PDB file of N, CA and C in Angstrom:
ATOM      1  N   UNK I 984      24.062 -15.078  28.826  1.00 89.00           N
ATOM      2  CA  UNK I 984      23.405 -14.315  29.851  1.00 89.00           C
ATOM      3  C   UNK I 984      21.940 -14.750  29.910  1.00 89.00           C
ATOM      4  N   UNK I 985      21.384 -14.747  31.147  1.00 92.00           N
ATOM      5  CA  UNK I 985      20.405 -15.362  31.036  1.00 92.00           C
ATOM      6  C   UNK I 985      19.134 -13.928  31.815  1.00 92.00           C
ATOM      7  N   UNK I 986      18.044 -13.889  31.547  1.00 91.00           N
ATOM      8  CA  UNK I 986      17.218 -13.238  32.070  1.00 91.00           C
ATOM      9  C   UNK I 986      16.210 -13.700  32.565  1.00 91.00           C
ATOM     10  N   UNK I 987      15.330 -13.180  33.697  1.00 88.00           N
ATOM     11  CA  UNK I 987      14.113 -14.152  34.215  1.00 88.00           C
ATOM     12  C   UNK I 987      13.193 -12.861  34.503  1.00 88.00           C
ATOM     13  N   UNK I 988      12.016 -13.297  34.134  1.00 86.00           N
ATOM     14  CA  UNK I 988      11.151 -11.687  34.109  1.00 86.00           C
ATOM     15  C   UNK I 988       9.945 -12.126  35.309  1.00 86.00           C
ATOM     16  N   UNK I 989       9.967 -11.593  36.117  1.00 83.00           N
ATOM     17  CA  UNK I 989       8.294 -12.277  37.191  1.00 83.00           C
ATOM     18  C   UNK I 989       6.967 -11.307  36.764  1.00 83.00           C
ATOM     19  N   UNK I 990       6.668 -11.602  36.382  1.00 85.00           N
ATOM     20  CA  UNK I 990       4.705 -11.168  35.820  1.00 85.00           C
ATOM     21  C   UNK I 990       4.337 -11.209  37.369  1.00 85.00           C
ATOM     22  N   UNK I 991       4.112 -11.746  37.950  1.00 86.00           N
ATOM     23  CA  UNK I 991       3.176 -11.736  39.237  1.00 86.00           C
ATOM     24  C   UNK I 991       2.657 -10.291  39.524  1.00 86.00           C
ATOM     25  N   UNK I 992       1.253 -10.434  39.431  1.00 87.00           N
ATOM     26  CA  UNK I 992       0.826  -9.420  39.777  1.00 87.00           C
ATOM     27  C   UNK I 992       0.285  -8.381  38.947  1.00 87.00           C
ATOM     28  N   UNK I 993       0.755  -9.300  37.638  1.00 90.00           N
ATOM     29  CA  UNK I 993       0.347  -8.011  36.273  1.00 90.00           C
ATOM     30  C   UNK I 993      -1.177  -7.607  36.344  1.00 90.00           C
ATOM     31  N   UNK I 994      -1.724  -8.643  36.050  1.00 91.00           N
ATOM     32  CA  UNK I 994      -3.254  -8.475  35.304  1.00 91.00           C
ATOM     33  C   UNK I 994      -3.719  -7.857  36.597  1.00 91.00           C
ATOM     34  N   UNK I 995      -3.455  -7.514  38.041  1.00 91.00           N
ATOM     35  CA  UNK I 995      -3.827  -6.525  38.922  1.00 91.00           C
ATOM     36  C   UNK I 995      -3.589  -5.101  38.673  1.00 91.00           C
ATOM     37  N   UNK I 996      -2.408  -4.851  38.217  1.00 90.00           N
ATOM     38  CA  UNK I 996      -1.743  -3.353  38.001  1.00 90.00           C
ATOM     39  C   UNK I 996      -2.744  -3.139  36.758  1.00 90.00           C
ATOM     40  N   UNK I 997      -2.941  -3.936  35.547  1.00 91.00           N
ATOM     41  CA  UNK I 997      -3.128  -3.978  34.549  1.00 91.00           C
ATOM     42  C   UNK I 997      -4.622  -3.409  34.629  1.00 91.00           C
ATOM     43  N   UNK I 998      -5.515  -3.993  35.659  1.00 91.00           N
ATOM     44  CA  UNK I 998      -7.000  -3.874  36.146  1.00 91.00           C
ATOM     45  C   UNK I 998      -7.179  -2.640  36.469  1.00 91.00           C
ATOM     46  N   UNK I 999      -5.983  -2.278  37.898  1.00 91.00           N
ATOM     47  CA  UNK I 999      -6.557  -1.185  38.655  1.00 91.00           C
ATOM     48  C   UNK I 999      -5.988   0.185  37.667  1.00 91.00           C
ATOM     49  N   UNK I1000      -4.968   0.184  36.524  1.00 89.00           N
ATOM     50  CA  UNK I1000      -5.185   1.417  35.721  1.00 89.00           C
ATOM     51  C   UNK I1000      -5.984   1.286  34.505  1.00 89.00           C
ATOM     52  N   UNK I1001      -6.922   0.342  34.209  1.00 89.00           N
ATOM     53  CA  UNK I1001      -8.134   0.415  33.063  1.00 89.00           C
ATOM     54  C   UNK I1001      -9.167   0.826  33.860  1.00 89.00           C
ATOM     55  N   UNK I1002      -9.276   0.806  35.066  1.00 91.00           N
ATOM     56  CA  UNK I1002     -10.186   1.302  35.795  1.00 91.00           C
ATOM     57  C   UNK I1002     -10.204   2.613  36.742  1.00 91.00           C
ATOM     58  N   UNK I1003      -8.996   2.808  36.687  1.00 93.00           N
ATOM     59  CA  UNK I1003      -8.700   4.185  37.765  1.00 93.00           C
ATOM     60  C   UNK I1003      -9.837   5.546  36.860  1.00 93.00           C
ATOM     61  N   UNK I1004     -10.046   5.755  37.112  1.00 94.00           N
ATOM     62  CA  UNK I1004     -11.231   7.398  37.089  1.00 94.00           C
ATOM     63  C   UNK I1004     -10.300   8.189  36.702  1.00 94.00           C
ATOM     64  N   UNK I1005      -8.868   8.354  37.065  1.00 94.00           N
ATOM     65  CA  UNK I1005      -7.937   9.701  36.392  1.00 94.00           C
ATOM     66  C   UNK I1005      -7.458   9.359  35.365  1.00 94.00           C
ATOM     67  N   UNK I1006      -7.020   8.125  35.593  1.00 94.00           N
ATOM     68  CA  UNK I1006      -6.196   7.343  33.571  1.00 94.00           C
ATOM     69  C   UNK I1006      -7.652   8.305  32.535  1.00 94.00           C
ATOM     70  N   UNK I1007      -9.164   7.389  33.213  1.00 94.00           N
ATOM     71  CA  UNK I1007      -9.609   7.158  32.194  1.00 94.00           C
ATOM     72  C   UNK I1007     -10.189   8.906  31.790  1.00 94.00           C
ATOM     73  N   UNK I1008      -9.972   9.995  32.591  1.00 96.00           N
ATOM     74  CA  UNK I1008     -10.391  11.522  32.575  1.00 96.00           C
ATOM     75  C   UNK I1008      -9.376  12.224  31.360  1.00 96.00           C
ATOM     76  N   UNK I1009      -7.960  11.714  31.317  1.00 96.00           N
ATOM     77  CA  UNK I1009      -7.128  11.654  31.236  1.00 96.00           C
ATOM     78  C   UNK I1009      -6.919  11.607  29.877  1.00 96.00           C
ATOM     79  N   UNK I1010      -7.148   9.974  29.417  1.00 94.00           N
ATOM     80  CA  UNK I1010      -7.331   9.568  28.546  1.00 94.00           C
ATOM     81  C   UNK I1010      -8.725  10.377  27.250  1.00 94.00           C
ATOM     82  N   UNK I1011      -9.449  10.188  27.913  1.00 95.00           N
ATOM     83  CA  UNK I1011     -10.498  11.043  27.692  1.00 95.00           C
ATOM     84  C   UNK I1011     -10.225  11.937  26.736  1.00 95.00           C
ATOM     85  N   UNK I1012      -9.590  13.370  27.666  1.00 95.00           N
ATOM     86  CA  UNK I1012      -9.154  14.956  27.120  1.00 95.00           C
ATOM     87  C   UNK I1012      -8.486  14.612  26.140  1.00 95.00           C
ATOM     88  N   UNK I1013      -7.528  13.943  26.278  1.00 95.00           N
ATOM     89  CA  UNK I1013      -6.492  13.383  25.235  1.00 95.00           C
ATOM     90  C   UNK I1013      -6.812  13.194  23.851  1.00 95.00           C
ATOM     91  N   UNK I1014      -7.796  11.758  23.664  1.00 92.00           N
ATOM     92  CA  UNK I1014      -9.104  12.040  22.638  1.00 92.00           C
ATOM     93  C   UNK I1014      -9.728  13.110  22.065  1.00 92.00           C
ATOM     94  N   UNK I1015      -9.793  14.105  23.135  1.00 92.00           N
ATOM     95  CA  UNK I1015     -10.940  14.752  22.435  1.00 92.00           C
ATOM     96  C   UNK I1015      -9.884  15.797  21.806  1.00 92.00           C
ATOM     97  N   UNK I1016      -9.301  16.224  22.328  1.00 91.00           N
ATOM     98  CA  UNK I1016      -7.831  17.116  22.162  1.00 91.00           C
ATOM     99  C   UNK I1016      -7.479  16.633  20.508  1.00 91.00           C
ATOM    100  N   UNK I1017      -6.738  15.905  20.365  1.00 89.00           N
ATOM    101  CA  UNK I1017      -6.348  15.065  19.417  1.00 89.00           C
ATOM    102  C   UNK I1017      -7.718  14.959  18.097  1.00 89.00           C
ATOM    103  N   UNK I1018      -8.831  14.588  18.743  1.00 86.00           N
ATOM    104  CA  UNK I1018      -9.628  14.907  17.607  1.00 86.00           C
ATOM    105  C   UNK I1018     -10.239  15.672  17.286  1.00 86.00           C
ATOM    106  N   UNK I1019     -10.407  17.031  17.872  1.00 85.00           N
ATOM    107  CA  UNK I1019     -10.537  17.875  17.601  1.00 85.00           C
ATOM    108  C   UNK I1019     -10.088  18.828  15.845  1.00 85.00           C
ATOM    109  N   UNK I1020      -9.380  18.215  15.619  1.00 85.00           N
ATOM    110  CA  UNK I1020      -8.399  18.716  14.473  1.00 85.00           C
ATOM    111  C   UNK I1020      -9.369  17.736  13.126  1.00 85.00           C
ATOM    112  N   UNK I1021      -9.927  16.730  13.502  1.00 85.00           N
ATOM    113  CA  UNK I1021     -10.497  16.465  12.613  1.00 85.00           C
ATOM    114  C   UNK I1021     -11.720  16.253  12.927  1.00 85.00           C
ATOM    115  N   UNK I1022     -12.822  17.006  13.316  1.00 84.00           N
ATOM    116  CA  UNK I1022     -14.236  17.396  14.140  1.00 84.00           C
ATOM    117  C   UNK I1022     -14.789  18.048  12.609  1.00 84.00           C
ATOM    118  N   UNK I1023     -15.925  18.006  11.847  1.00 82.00           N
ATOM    119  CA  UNK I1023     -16.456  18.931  11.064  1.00 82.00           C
ATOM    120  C   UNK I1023     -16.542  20.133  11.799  1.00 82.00           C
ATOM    121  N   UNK I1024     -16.419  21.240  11.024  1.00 81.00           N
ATOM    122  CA  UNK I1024     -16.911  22.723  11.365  1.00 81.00           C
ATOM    123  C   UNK I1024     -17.595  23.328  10.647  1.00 81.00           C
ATOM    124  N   UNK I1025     -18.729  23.685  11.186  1.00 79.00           N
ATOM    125  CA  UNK I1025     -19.660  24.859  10.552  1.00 79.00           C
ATOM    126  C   UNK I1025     -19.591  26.021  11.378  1.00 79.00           C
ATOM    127  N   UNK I1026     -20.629  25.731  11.924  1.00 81.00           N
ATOM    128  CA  UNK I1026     -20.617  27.036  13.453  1.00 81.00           C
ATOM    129  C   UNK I1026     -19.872  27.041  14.862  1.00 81.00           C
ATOM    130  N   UNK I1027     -19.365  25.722  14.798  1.00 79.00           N
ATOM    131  CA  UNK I1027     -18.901  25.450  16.065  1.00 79.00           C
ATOM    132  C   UNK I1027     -19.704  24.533  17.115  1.00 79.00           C
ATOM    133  N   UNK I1028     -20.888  23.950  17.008  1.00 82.00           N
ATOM    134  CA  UNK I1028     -21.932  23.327  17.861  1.00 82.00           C
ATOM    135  C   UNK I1028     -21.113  22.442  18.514  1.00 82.00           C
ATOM    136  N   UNK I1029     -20.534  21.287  17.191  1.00 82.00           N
ATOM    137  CA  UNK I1029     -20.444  20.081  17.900  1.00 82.00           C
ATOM    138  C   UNK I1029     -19.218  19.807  18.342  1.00 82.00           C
ATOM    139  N   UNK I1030     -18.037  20.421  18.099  1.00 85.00           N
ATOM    140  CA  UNK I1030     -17.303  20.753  18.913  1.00 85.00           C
ATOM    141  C   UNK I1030     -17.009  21.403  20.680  1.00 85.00           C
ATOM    142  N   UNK I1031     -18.119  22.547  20.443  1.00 88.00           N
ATOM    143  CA  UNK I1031     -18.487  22.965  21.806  1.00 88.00           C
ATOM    144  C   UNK I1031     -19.527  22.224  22.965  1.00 88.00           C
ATOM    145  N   UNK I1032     -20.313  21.580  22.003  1.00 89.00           N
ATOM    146  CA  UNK I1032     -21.229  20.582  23.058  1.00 89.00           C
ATOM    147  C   UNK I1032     -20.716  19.525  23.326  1.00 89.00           C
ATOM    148  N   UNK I1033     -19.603  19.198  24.379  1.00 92.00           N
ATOM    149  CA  UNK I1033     -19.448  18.067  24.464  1.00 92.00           C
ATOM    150  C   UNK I1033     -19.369  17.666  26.136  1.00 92.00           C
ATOM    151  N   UNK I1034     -19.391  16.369  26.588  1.00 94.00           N
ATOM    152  CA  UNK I1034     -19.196  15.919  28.090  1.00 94.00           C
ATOM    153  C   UNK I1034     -17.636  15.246  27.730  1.00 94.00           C
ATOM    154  N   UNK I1035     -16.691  15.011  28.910  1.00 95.00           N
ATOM    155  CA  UNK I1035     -15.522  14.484  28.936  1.00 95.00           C
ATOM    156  C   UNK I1035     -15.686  13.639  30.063  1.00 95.00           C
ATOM    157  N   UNK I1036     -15.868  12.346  30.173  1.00 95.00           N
ATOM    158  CA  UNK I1036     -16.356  11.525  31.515  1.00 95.00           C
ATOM    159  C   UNK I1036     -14.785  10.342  31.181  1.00 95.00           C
ATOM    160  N   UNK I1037     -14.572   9.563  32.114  1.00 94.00           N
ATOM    161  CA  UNK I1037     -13.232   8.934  32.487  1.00 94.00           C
ATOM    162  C   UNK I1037     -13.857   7.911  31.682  1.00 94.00           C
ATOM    163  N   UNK I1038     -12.371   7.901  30.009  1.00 93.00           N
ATOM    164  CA  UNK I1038     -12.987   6.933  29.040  1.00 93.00           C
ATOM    165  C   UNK I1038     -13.958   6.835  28.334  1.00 93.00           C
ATOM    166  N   UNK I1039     -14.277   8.063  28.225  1.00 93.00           N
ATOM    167  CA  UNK I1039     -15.335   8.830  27.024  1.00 93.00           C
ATOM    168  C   UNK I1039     -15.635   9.847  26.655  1.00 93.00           C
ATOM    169  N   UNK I1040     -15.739  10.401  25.391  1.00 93.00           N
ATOM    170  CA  UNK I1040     -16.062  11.982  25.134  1.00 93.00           C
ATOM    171  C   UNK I1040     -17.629  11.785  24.264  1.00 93.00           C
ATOM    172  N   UNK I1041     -18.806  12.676  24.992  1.00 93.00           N
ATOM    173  CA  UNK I1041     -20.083  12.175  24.457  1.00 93.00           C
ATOM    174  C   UNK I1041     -20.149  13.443  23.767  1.00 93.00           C
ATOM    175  N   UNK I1042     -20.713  13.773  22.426  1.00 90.00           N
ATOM    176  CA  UNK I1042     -20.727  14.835  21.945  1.00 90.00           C
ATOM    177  C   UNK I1042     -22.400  15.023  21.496  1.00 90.00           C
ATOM    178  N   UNK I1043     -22.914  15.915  21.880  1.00 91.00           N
ATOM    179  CA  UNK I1043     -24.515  16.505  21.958  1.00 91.00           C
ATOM    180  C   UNK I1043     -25.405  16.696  21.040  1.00 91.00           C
ATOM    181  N   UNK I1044     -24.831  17.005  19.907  1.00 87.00           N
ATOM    182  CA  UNK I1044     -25.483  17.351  18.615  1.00 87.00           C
ATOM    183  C   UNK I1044     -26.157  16.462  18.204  1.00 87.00           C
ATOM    184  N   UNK I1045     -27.343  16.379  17.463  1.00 85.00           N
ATOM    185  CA  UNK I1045     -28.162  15.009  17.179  1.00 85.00           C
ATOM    186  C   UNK I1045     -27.783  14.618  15.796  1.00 85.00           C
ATOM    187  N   UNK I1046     -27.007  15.330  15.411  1.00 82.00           N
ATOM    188  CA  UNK I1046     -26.176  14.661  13.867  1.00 82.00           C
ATOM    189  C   UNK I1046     -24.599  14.210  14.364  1.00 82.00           C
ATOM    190  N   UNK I1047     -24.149  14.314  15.376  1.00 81.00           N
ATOM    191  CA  UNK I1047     -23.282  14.100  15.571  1.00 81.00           C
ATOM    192  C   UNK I1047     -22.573  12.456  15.543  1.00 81.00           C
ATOM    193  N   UNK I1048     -23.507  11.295  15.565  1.00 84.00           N
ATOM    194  CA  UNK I1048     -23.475  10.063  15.435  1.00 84.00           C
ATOM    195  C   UNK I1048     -23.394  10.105  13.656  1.00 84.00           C
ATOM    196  N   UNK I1049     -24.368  10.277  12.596  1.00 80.00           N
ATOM    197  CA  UNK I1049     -24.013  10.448  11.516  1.00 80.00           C
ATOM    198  C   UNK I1049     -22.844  10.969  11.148  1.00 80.00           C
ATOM    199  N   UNK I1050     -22.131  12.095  11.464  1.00 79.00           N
ATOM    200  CA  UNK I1050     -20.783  12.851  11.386  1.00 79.00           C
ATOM    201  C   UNK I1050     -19.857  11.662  11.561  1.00 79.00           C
ATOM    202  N   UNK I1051     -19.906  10.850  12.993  1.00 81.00           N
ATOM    203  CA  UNK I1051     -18.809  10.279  12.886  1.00 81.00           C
ATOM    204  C   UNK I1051     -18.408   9.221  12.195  1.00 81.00           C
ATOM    205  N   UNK I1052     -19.705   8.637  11.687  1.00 86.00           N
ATOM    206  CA  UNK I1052     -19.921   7.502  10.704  1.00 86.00           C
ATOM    207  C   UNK I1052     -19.581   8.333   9.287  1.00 86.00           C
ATOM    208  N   UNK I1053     -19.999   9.144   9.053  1.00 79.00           N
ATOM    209  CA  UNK I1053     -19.642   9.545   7.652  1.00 79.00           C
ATOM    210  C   UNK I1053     -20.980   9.438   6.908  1.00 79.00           C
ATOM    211  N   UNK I1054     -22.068   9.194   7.811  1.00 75.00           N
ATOM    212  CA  UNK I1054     -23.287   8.679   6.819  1.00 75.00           C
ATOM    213  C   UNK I1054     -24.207   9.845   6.223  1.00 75.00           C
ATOM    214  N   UNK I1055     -24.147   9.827   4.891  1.00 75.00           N
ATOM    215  CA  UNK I1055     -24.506  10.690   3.875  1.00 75.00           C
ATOM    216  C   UNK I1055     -23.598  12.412   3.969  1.00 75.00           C
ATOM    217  N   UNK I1056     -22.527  12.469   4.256  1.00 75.00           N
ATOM    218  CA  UNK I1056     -22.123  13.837   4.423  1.00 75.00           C
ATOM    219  C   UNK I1056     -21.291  13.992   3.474  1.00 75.00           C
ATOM    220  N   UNK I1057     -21.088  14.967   3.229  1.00 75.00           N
ATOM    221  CA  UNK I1057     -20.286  15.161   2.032  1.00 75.00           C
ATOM    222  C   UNK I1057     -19.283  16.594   3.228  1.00 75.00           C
ATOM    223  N   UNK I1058     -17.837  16.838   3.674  1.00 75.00           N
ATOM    224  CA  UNK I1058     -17.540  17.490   4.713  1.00 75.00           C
ATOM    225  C   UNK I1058     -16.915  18.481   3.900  1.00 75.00           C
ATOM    226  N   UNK I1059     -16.948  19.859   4.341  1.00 77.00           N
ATOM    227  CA  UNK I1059     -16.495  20.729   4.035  1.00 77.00           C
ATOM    228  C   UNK I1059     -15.252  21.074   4.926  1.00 77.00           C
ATOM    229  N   UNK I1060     -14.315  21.352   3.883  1.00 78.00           N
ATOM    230  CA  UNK I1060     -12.519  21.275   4.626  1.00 78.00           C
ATOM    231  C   UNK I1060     -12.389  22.851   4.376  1.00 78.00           C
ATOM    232  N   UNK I1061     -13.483  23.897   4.068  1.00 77.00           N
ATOM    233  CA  UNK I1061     -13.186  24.989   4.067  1.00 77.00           C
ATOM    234  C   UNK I1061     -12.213  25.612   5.478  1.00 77.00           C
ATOM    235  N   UNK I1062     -13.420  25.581   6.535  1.00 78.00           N
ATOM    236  CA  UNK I1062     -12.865  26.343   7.888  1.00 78.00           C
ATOM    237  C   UNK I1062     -12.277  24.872   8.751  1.00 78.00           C
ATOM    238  N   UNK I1063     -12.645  23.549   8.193  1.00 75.00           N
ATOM    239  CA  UNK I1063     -11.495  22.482   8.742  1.00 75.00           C
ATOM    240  C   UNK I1063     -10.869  21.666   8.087  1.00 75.00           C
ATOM    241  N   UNK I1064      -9.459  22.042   7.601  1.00 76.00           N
ATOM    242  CA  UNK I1064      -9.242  21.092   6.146  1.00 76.00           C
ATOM    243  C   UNK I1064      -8.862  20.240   6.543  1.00 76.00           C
ATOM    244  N   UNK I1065      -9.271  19.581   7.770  1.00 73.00           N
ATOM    245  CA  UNK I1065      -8.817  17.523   8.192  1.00 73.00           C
ATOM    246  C   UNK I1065     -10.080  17.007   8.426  1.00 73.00           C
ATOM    247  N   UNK I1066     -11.097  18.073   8.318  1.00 75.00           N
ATOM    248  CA  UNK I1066     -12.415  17.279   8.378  1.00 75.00           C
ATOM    249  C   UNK I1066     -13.079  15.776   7.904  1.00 75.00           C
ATOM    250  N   UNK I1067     -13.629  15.017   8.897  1.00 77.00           N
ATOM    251  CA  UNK I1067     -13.509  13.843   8.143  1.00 77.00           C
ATOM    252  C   UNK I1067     -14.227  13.177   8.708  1.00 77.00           C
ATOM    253  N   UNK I1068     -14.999  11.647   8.553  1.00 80.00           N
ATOM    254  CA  UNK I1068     -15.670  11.270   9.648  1.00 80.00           C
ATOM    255  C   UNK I1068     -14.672  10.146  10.260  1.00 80.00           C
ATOM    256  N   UNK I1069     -15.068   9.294  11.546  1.00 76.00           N
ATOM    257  CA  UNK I1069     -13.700   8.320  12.504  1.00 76.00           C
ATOM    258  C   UNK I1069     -12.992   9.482  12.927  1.00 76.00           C
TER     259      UNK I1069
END
């Protein structure tokens, strides 16, 4: 048996959904949804301050770049026990 597959046209389909505005809104929530579960918690800040833009979740807190790196924190898994930085 033989099969023949036609690509034509891929890397277009392929373009216009890395770029569509709803994939990337989409995608987005998804992220943030999903990481949420492993977000540090203290009070709630940096969890609650956040933007959701198509293909990015920007989060507000000015430690919040350290958090996700892990740089110098030591995380408390009290009130989030998946806390973690990545």
């Amino acid at each position: 048996m033989r099969v023949k597959t036609d690509l034509r046209g891929i890397n277009n389909k392929i373009h216009r959904i890395a770029t569509n505005r709803d994939v990337g809104l989409f995608l987005a929530q998804e992220v943030h949804n999903n990481a949420k579960q492993y977000i540090p918690f203290d009070t709630g800040a940096l969890i609650q301050n956040h933007t959701i833009e198509p293909f990015r979740v920007i989060y507000w807190q000015p430690y919040a770049k350290a958090n996700f790196y892990g740089t110098d924190r030591n995380f408390s898994t009290e009130k989030n026990p998946n806390a973690q930085a990545r």
